[in-house]
Amino acid sequence: MAFCAIFVPDFLLQAVERSEPALRDKPLVLLDGPAPTFRVIAVNAVARELGVALGLTKAAAAEFSGVEIRLRSKEQETATHAALLDAAWSFSPRVEDTAPDTVLLDLAGLTTLLGSYENVTLQIKSRCTALGLDVHVGVSENVETARILAFGQPGPTIVPTGEEARFLESLPVGLLGPSAELAEVFQQWGIKNCGALAALPVLSLSECRGQEGVCLHAMASGKGNRSLIIAELTHFFEEFLELDDAVEELEPLSFLLGRLLDQLCVRLSARALAVRTIQLQLELQPGFEKAFDASKERLRTKQFSETFYCTLALPRPVQDAKLLLKLLRLRLQANSPKAPVQKIQMRAEPDRALAIQCGLFLAAVPDPDKLELTLARIASVVGENNVGSPELLDCHRPDAFRMQRFLAP
């Protein structure tokens, strides 16, 4: 039985770059802390070459030419972690939610389906890349060995049976996760890598540092095996995007909505699911309508609603992001937000994808997706209450009817 560890390096930065792919090749600085005393908590390699260091203030970071500055977003980190879990669940139901940037999964039976472990790891990296994640992958029959190798090497790294200690010996001892006190002790002893720790006598280490030292010694020797803590499978699909500059027009807003829909559809497709309902929540920029009340001779102000909601319910599950974007655009054209948009939250309710099989001796029928788009375009012109299937009412009026939503058989 083999286990796989998937690790996302620079998780905080990748959470931002996943929502804004254009930032991957630019110097990026991430800020956090109470306003206005923001501090730099993460920098990418390009910004590090320019001299940007951790702990700088926002003003100091802004002095570097061409640096892109973003605030840390907990919502984007939650969505990125959910995408990482979706990638793992697309390969195995036995997944451990180890940390926000790390998951472990059981590879039992995957070699029968996908071939060698090399092919399995390539498939995992490809799936994560499609989800906007650059990951490290480690495979070993020992859970902790796979996790440590994913931390320490970009991989994919596959450990043959019985060679765990050889692969671990050159890695820093800090990858084992020692406590601050024990890390200081290792530094005083001159223990810098796993090989040096594994060479210590375990009984003497137990007398000096107790159970933690024994556990770390077993991990450094490639013998720290354990069982996975299986995470419960969830069907929660949300994406977030917070904007530095508010968006007023539908065209740039549609571009941003298309990016979120692409991310949602890739996640759903990885889990063999489709979109049944889209729930859109837009946080609006505070604004006011000003009007002069002559009767009271004072200035009257009316504040816009701070949040705009839009729901798109589909007659059948859909995986096509372009179709969803067209339907959402038509819905927003008919009922648009009354103020510029500052933050976008999109949630998808999943359902199983439906397969349509055509018959040789059956008449051709309209494509349900194209039919839904056509009905949406008609509804945007004549109104949603005037499009559908008429249903007669059981009353004394012979011409009484109501419009039901049209559903293709």
Short mmCIF file of C-alpha atoms in Angstrom, two decimals:
data_model
loop_
_atom_site.label_atom_id
_atom_site.label_comp_id
_atom_site.label_asym_id
_atom_site.label_seq_id
_atom_site.Cartn_x
_atom_site.Cartn_y
_atom_site.Cartn_z
CA MET A 1 0.00 0.00 0.00
CA ALA A 2 1.39 3.41 -1.01
CA PHE A 3 0.46 6.92 0.05
CA CYS A 4 0.75 10.22 -1.78
CA ALA A 5 1.32 13.68 -0.32
CA ILE A 6 0.30 16.83 -2.24
CA PHE A 7 1.89 20.04 -0.98
CA VAL A 8 1.23 23.59 -2.26
CA PRO A 9 4.37 25.72 -1.78
CA ASP A 10 3.82 29.43 -1.08
CA PHE A 11 0.18 28.67 -0.38
CA LEU A 12 -0.78 32.25 0.52
CA LEU A 13 0.68 33.60 -2.72
CA GLN A 14 -0.85 30.84 -4.87
CA ALA A 15 -4.28 31.59 -3.39
CA VAL A 16 -4.01 35.11 -4.81
CA GLU A 17 -2.35 34.08 -8.10
CA ARG A 18 -5.06 31.48 -8.73
CA SER A 19 -7.67 34.27 -8.86
CA GLU A 20 -5.34 36.62 -10.80
CA PRO A 21 -3.15 34.49 -13.10
CA ALA A 22 -1.48 37.59 -14.56
CA LEU A 23 0.38 38.07 -11.26
CA ARG A 24 2.43 34.88 -11.63
CA ASP A 25 5.20 36.59 -13.63
CA LYS A 26 5.13 39.87 -11.69
CA PRO A 27 6.73 40.82 -8.36
CA LEU A 28 3.95 40.09 -5.83
CA VAL A 29 3.82 41.17 -2.20
CA LEU A 30 1.19 39.99 0.27
CA LEU A 31 0.18 42.12 3.27
CA ASP A 32 -1.62 41.25 6.48
CA GLY A 33 -2.27 42.75 9.89
CA PRO A 34 -4.52 45.40 11.42
CA ALA A 35 -5.07 48.51 9.33
CA PRO A 36 -3.23 50.76 8.79
CA THR A 37 -0.14 48.94 10.12
CA PHE A 38 0.03 46.32 7.35
CA ARG A 39 3.17 44.20 7.15
CA VAL A 40 4.62 42.04 4.37
CA ILE A 41 3.97 38.36 5.17
CA ALA A 42 4.87 36.75 1.82
CA VAL A 43 6.81 37.62 -1.36
CA ASN A 44 7.33 35.65 -4.54
CA ALA A 45 10.70 34.96 -6.15
CA VAL A 46 10.54 37.98 -8.49
CA ALA A 47 9.84 40.39 -5.63
CA ARG A 48 12.57 38.76 -3.53
CA GLU A 49 15.11 39.48 -6.27
CA LEU A 50 14.13 43.16 -6.13
CA GLY A 51 14.98 43.22 -2.43
CA VAL A 52 11.52 43.08 -0.85
CA ALA A 53 11.80 41.43 2.57
CA LEU A 54 9.30 40.06 5.05
CA GLY A 55 8.13 42.42 7.76
CA LEU A 56 8.28 45.62 5.68
CA THR A 57 5.46 48.14 5.96
CA LYS A 58 3.10 48.79 3.08
CA ALA A 59 4.74 52.16 2.39
CA ALA A 60 8.21 50.59 2.29
CA ALA A 61 7.07 47.83 -0.07
CA ALA A 62 5.41 50.35 -2.38
CA GLU A 63 8.75 52.09 -2.95
CA PHE A 64 9.98 49.15 -5.05
CA SER A 65 9.27 49.73 -8.74
CA GLY A 66 6.62 47.55 -10.37
CA VAL A 67 5.65 45.62 -7.23
CA GLU A 68 2.06 44.36 -7.09
CA ILE A 69 0.63 44.66 -3.57
CA ARG A 70 -2.33 42.58 -2.39
CA LEU A 71 -4.00 42.04 0.96
CA ARG A 72 -4.32 38.53 2.33
CA SER A 73 -7.74 37.03 1.59
CA LYS A 74 -9.04 34.28 3.88
CA GLU A 75 -11.88 33.57 1.44
CA GLN A 76 -9.48 32.93 -1.45
CA GLU A 77 -7.39 30.67 0.77
CA THR A 78 -10.52 28.69 1.70
CA ALA A 79 -11.44 28.26 -1.98
CA THR A 80 -7.87 27.23 -2.86
CA HIS A 81 -7.81 24.62 -0.10
CA ALA A 82 -11.20 23.31 -1.31
CA ALA A 83 -9.77 23.02 -4.85
CA LEU A 84 -6.81 21.04 -3.45
CA LEU A 85 -9.23 18.64 -1.75
CA ASP A 86 -11.22 18.30 -4.98
CA ALA A 87 -8.04 17.29 -6.80
CA ALA A 88 -7.32 14.63 -4.18
CA TRP A 89 -10.90 13.32 -4.09
CA SER A 90 -10.88 12.99 -7.87
CA PHE A 91 -8.32 10.17 -7.43
CA SER A 92 -9.21 8.51 -4.13
CA PRO A 93 -12.01 8.63 -1.54
CA ARG A 94 -9.46 8.05 1.24
CA VAL A 95 -8.07 11.57 1.73
CA GLU A 96 -6.65 13.23 4.84
CA ASP A 97 -7.05 16.98 5.24
CA THR A 98 -3.64 17.46 6.84
CA ALA A 99 -3.15 21.25 6.58
CA PRO A 100 -4.38 24.17 4.45
CA ASP A 101 -1.50 23.53 2.03
CA THR A 102 -1.19 19.72 2.36
CA VAL A 103 -3.37 16.68 1.74
CA LEU A 104 -2.56 12.96 1.93
CA LEU A 105 -4.31 10.23 -0.03
CA ASP A 106 -4.27 6.47 -0.25
CA LEU A 107 -3.18 5.18 -3.68
CA ALA A 108 -4.52 1.66 -3.20
CA GLY A 109 -5.88 0.34 -6.51
CA LEU A 110 -4.82 3.33 -8.63
CA THR A 111 -1.97 1.49 -10.33
CA THR A 112 -4.49 -0.97 -11.76
CA LEU A 113 -6.44 1.93 -13.24
CA LEU A 114 -3.67 4.39 -14.22
CA GLY A 115 -0.57 2.20 -14.48
CA SER A 116 2.67 2.93 -12.63
CA TYR A 117 3.12 5.38 -9.74
CA GLU A 118 5.01 7.66 -12.14
CA ASN A 119 1.89 7.96 -14.29
CA VAL A 120 -0.29 8.47 -11.21
CA THR A 121 1.85 11.36 -9.98
CA LEU A 122 1.88 12.98 -13.43
CA GLN A 123 -1.91 12.73 -13.55
CA ILE A 124 -2.16 14.33 -10.09
CA LYS A 125 0.13 17.22 -11.04
CA SER A 126 -1.78 17.73 -14.28
CA ARG A 127 -5.10 17.83 -12.42
CA CYS A 128 -3.73 20.33 -9.91
CA THR A 129 -2.34 22.50 -12.71
CA ALA A 130 -5.79 22.59 -14.33
CA LEU A 131 -7.13 23.82 -10.98
CA GLY A 132 -4.54 26.62 -10.92
CA LEU A 133 -2.17 25.02 -8.39
CA ASP A 134 1.57 24.34 -8.67
CA VAL A 135 2.19 21.42 -6.31
CA HIS A 136 4.89 19.08 -5.00
CA VAL A 137 4.05 15.38 -4.98
CA GLY A 138 5.69 12.62 -2.93
CA VAL A 139 4.85 8.89 -2.94
CA SER A 140 5.95 6.32 -0.37
CA GLU A 141 4.66 3.32 1.52
CA ASN A 142 5.25 5.42 4.64
CA VAL A 143 2.80 8.28 5.20
CA GLU A 144 5.21 10.62 6.98
CA THR A 145 7.97 9.96 4.46
CA ALA A 146 5.66 10.97 1.61
CA ARG A 147 4.67 14.15 3.48
CA ILE A 148 8.27 15.17 4.28
CA LEU A 149 9.46 14.53 0.71
CA ALA A 150 6.60 16.64 -0.68
CA PHE A 151 7.70 19.47 1.61
CA GLY A 152 11.37 19.19 0.71
CA GLN A 153 11.46 18.39 -3.02
CA PRO A 154 9.42 19.63 -6.02
CA GLY A 155 9.09 16.06 -7.31
CA PRO A 156 7.30 14.01 -8.25
CA THR A 157 9.34 11.89 -5.84
CA ILE A 158 8.66 8.15 -5.66
CA VAL A 159 10.42 6.16 -2.93
CA PRO A 160 11.11 2.46 -3.58
CA THR A 161 10.25 0.07 -0.77
CA GLY A 162 12.90 0.02 1.98
CA GLU A 163 14.80 3.12 0.78
CA GLU A 164 12.95 5.72 2.84
CA ALA A 165 15.97 6.59 5.01
CA ARG A 166 18.20 7.19 1.95
CA PHE A 167 15.73 9.66 0.45
CA LEU A 168 15.31 11.51 3.76
CA GLU A 169 18.91 11.73 4.96
CA SER A 170 19.82 14.97 3.16
CA LEU A 171 16.62 16.88 4.00
CA PRO A 172 16.66 19.56 6.75
CA VAL A 173 15.49 18.41 10.14
CA GLY A 174 13.10 21.38 10.28
CA LEU A 175 10.81 19.60 7.78
CA LEU A 176 9.93 17.11 10.52
CA GLY A 177 8.06 19.84 12.40
CA PRO A 178 9.88 19.89 15.75
CA SER A 179 8.75 22.20 18.52
CA ALA A 180 10.63 25.47 18.97
CA GLU A 181 12.40 24.14 22.06
CA LEU A 182 13.50 20.92 20.37
CA ALA A 183 14.57 22.78 17.21
CA GLU A 184 16.85 24.93 19.36
CA VAL A 185 18.31 21.80 20.99
CA PHE A 186 19.00 20.24 17.56
CA GLN A 187 20.77 23.43 16.52
CA GLN A 188 22.97 23.33 19.63
CA TRP A 189 23.80 19.67 18.95
CA GLY A 190 24.66 20.39 15.32
CA ILE A 191 21.82 18.21 13.97
CA LYS A 192 21.01 19.77 10.61
CA ASN A 193 19.51 16.98 8.51
CA CYS A 194 17.44 13.84 8.94
CA GLY A 195 20.45 11.57 8.43
CA ALA A 196 22.23 13.07 11.44
CA LEU A 197 19.11 12.68 13.59
CA ALA A 198 18.57 9.08 12.49
CA ALA A 199 22.16 8.26 13.48
CA LEU A 200 21.55 9.18 17.14
CA PRO A 201 20.86 6.32 19.60
CA VAL A 202 17.11 6.27 20.15
CA LEU A 203 17.34 5.28 23.85
CA SER A 204 19.62 8.20 24.69
CA LEU A 205 17.40 10.55 22.70
CA SER A 206 14.34 9.28 24.60
CA GLU A 207 16.05 9.98 27.94
CA CYS A 208 17.01 13.50 26.87
CA ARG A 209 13.99 14.70 24.90
CA GLY A 210 11.16 12.29 25.69
CA GLN A 211 8.48 11.02 23.35
CA GLU A 212 8.77 13.88 20.85
CA GLY A 213 12.40 13.01 20.22
CA VAL A 214 11.52 9.34 19.66
CA CYS A 215 8.77 10.24 17.18
CA LEU A 216 11.05 12.57 15.20
CA HIS A 217 13.79 9.94 15.19
CA ALA A 218 11.37 7.39 13.70
CA MET A 219 10.27 9.90 11.04
CA ALA A 220 13.87 10.74 10.13
CA SER A 221 14.61 7.01 9.80
CA GLY A 222 11.65 6.48 7.45
CA LYS A 223 9.75 4.40 10.03
CA GLY A 224 7.21 6.94 11.31
CA ASN A 225 4.17 5.29 9.78
CA ARG A 226 0.60 5.94 10.89
CA SER A 227 -2.99 5.65 9.66
CA LEU A 228 -4.73 8.34 7.68
CA ILE A 229 -7.43 10.47 9.33
CA ILE A 230 -10.03 10.28 6.58
CA ALA A 231 -11.78 13.55 5.77
CA GLU A 232 -15.51 13.56 5.13
CA LEU A 233 -16.42 14.10 1.49
CA THR A 234 -18.05 17.52 0.94
CA HIS A 235 -19.96 19.12 -1.93
CA PHE A 236 -19.11 22.75 -1.23
CA PHE A 237 -18.06 24.81 -4.26
CA GLU A 238 -17.39 28.50 -3.76
CA GLU A 239 -15.06 31.02 -5.36
CA PHE A 240 -14.20 34.56 -4.23
CA LEU A 241 -12.63 37.60 -5.83
CA GLU A 242 -11.95 40.91 -4.10
CA LEU A 243 -11.15 43.88 -6.33
CA ASP A 244 -8.79 46.76 -5.64
CA ASP A 245 -10.80 49.02 -7.98
CA ALA A 246 -14.57 48.73 -8.12
CA VAL A 247 -16.08 47.61 -11.45
CA GLU A 248 -18.99 49.60 -12.88
CA GLU A 249 -19.60 48.21 -16.40
CA LEU A 250 -21.05 44.82 -17.29
CA GLU A 251 -18.26 43.97 -19.76
CA PRO A 252 -15.33 43.95 -17.28
CA LEU A 253 -17.59 42.33 -14.69
CA SER A 254 -18.39 39.55 -17.17
CA PHE A 255 -14.67 38.92 -17.65
CA LEU A 256 -14.24 38.41 -13.90
CA LEU A 257 -17.36 36.24 -13.68
CA GLY A 258 -16.04 34.09 -16.52
CA ARG A 259 -12.80 33.49 -14.60
CA LEU A 260 -14.72 32.33 -11.50
CA LEU A 261 -17.02 30.13 -13.59
CA ASP A 262 -14.00 28.49 -15.22
CA GLN A 263 -12.56 27.68 -11.79
CA LEU A 264 -15.87 26.27 -10.55
CA CYS A 265 -16.45 24.14 -13.66
CA VAL A 266 -12.93 22.68 -13.51
CA ARG A 267 -13.44 21.73 -9.86
CA LEU A 268 -16.84 20.18 -10.58
CA SER A 269 -15.55 18.33 -13.63
CA ALA A 270 -12.72 16.84 -11.54
CA ARG A 271 -15.38 15.38 -9.24
CA ALA A 272 -17.58 14.20 -12.18
CA LEU A 273 -20.26 16.76 -11.23
CA ALA A 274 -22.06 19.61 -13.00
CA VAL A 275 -23.70 22.90 -12.05
CA ARG A 276 -27.38 22.86 -11.14
CA THR A 277 -27.66 26.35 -9.60
CA ILE A 278 -25.38 29.39 -9.50
CA GLN A 279 -25.74 31.81 -6.58
CA LEU A 280 -23.99 35.13 -7.13
CA GLN A 281 -23.38 37.64 -4.36
CA LEU A 282 -21.86 41.03 -5.17
CA GLU A 283 -20.69 43.46 -2.51
CA LEU A 284 -21.23 46.98 -3.78
CA GLN A 285 -19.30 50.16 -3.25
CA PRO A 286 -21.12 52.47 -0.79
CA GLY A 287 -22.86 55.21 -2.75
CA PHE A 288 -25.59 57.77 -2.36
CA GLU A 289 -28.37 59.33 -4.42
CA LYS A 290 -28.75 62.99 -3.60
CA ALA A 291 -32.00 64.87 -4.03
CA PHE A 292 -33.17 68.21 -2.70
CA ASP A 293 -36.43 68.09 -0.74
CA ALA A 294 -38.01 71.52 -1.30
CA SER A 295 -40.80 70.98 1.23
CA LYS A 296 -38.41 70.33 4.11
CA GLU A 297 -35.60 72.49 2.67
CA ARG A 298 -32.86 69.96 3.46
CA LEU A 299 -30.62 67.56 1.64
CA ARG A 300 -31.97 64.01 1.55
CA THR A 301 -29.66 61.08 0.93
CA LYS A 302 -30.49 57.49 0.05
CA GLN A 303 -27.88 54.79 0.49
CA PHE A 304 -27.62 51.91 -1.97
CA SER A 305 -28.05 48.35 -0.81
CA GLU A 306 -24.62 47.00 0.13
CA THR A 307 -25.16 43.53 -1.35
CA PHE A 308 -26.64 42.40 -4.67
CA TYR A 309 -27.92 38.83 -5.12
CA CYS A 310 -28.54 36.93 -8.32
CA THR A 311 -29.56 33.26 -8.71
CA LEU A 312 -29.38 31.22 -11.90
CA ALA A 313 -31.34 27.95 -11.72
CA LEU A 314 -30.82 25.53 -14.60
CA PRO A 315 -33.27 22.87 -15.85
CA ARG A 316 -30.46 20.35 -16.21
CA PRO A 317 -26.88 20.11 -14.87
CA VAL A 318 -24.33 22.01 -17.00
CA GLN A 319 -20.51 21.83 -17.17
CA ASP A 320 -20.01 24.46 -19.90
CA ALA A 321 -18.59 27.64 -18.34
CA LYS A 322 -19.20 29.69 -21.51
CA LEU A 323 -22.89 28.79 -21.53
CA LEU A 324 -23.20 29.67 -17.85
CA LEU A 325 -21.54 33.03 -18.49
CA LYS A 326 -23.96 33.87 -21.31
CA LEU A 327 -26.95 33.01 -19.13
CA LEU A 328 -25.57 35.02 -16.23
CA ARG A 329 -24.91 38.03 -18.48
CA LEU A 330 -28.50 37.99 -19.71
CA ARG A 331 -29.74 37.83 -16.13
CA LEU A 332 -27.56 40.78 -15.10
CA GLN A 333 -28.60 42.81 -18.15
CA ALA A 334 -32.22 42.52 -17.06
CA ASN A 335 -31.44 43.31 -13.41
CA SER A 336 -28.06 44.96 -12.92
CA PRO A 337 -26.47 46.13 -9.63
CA LYS A 338 -27.01 49.81 -8.79
CA ALA A 339 -23.45 50.56 -7.70
CA PRO A 340 -19.89 49.52 -8.62
CA VAL A 341 -18.87 46.01 -7.54
CA GLN A 342 -16.04 45.58 -5.03
CA LYS A 343 -16.23 41.88 -4.14
CA ILE A 344 -17.62 38.81 -5.91
CA GLN A 345 -18.74 35.61 -4.22
CA MET A 346 -20.00 32.76 -6.42
CA ARG A 347 -21.40 29.47 -5.19
CA ALA A 348 -22.41 26.46 -7.28
CA GLU A 349 -24.87 23.79 -6.18
CA PRO A 350 -23.69 20.53 -7.79
CA ASP A 351 -25.55 17.64 -9.36
CA ARG A 352 -24.58 14.58 -11.33
CA ALA A 353 -23.83 15.28 -14.99
CA LEU A 354 -26.44 13.87 -17.37
CA ALA A 355 -25.47 12.05 -20.56
CA ILE A 356 -27.78 12.37 -23.57
CA GLN A 357 -27.80 9.44 -25.95
CA CYS A 358 -29.13 10.02 -29.46
CA GLY A 359 -31.05 7.29 -31.27
CA LEU A 360 -30.67 6.24 -34.90
CA PHE A 361 -34.42 6.24 -35.57
CA LEU A 362 -35.46 9.24 -33.46
CA ALA A 363 -36.15 12.72 -34.79
CA ALA A 364 -33.54 15.36 -33.98
CA VAL A 365 -34.42 17.49 -30.97
CA PRO A 366 -32.98 20.87 -29.94
CA ASP A 367 -29.87 20.82 -27.82
CA PRO A 368 -31.16 21.48 -24.26
CA ASP A 369 -28.28 23.89 -23.53
CA LYS A 370 -28.89 25.92 -26.70
CA LEU A 371 -32.63 25.89 -26.03
CA GLU A 372 -32.08 27.27 -22.52
CA LEU A 373 -29.88 30.05 -23.92
CA THR A 374 -32.51 30.92 -26.55
CA LEU A 375 -35.26 31.09 -23.91
CA ALA A 376 -33.05 33.32 -21.74
CA ARG A 377 -32.49 35.71 -24.65
CA ILE A 378 -36.23 35.90 -25.32
CA ALA A 379 -36.94 36.45 -21.62
CA SER A 380 -34.46 39.35 -21.55
CA VAL A 381 -36.59 41.07 -24.22
CA VAL A 382 -40.19 40.27 -23.21
CA GLY A 383 -39.71 39.53 -19.51
CA GLU A 384 -39.29 36.29 -17.60
CA ASN A 385 -43.01 36.06 -16.73
CA ASN A 386 -43.92 36.01 -20.43
CA VAL A 387 -41.82 33.00 -21.46
CA GLY A 388 -42.62 29.38 -20.69
CA SER A 389 -45.33 26.75 -21.10
CA PRO A 390 -48.96 27.86 -20.68
CA GLU A 391 -50.99 25.91 -18.13
CA LEU A 392 -54.79 26.20 -17.97
CA LEU A 393 -56.26 27.06 -14.59
CA ASP A 394 -59.17 25.13 -13.08
CA CYS A 395 -61.65 28.00 -12.72
CA HIS A 396 -64.81 29.43 -14.31
CA ARG A 397 -62.86 31.54 -16.78
CA PRO A 398 -62.24 29.51 -19.96
CA ASP A 399 -59.20 31.61 -20.97
CA ALA A 400 -57.46 31.67 -17.57
CA PHE A 401 -53.90 30.34 -17.64
CA ARG A 402 -50.49 30.83 -16.10
CA MET A 403 -46.97 30.50 -17.42
CA GLN A 404 -44.88 27.59 -16.18
CA ARG A 405 -41.16 27.30 -16.78
CA PHE A 406 -40.47 25.33 -19.94
CA LEU A 407 -38.48 22.16 -19.43
CA ALA A 408 -37.22 20.05 -22.32
CA PRO A 409 -38.11 16.35 -21.96
#
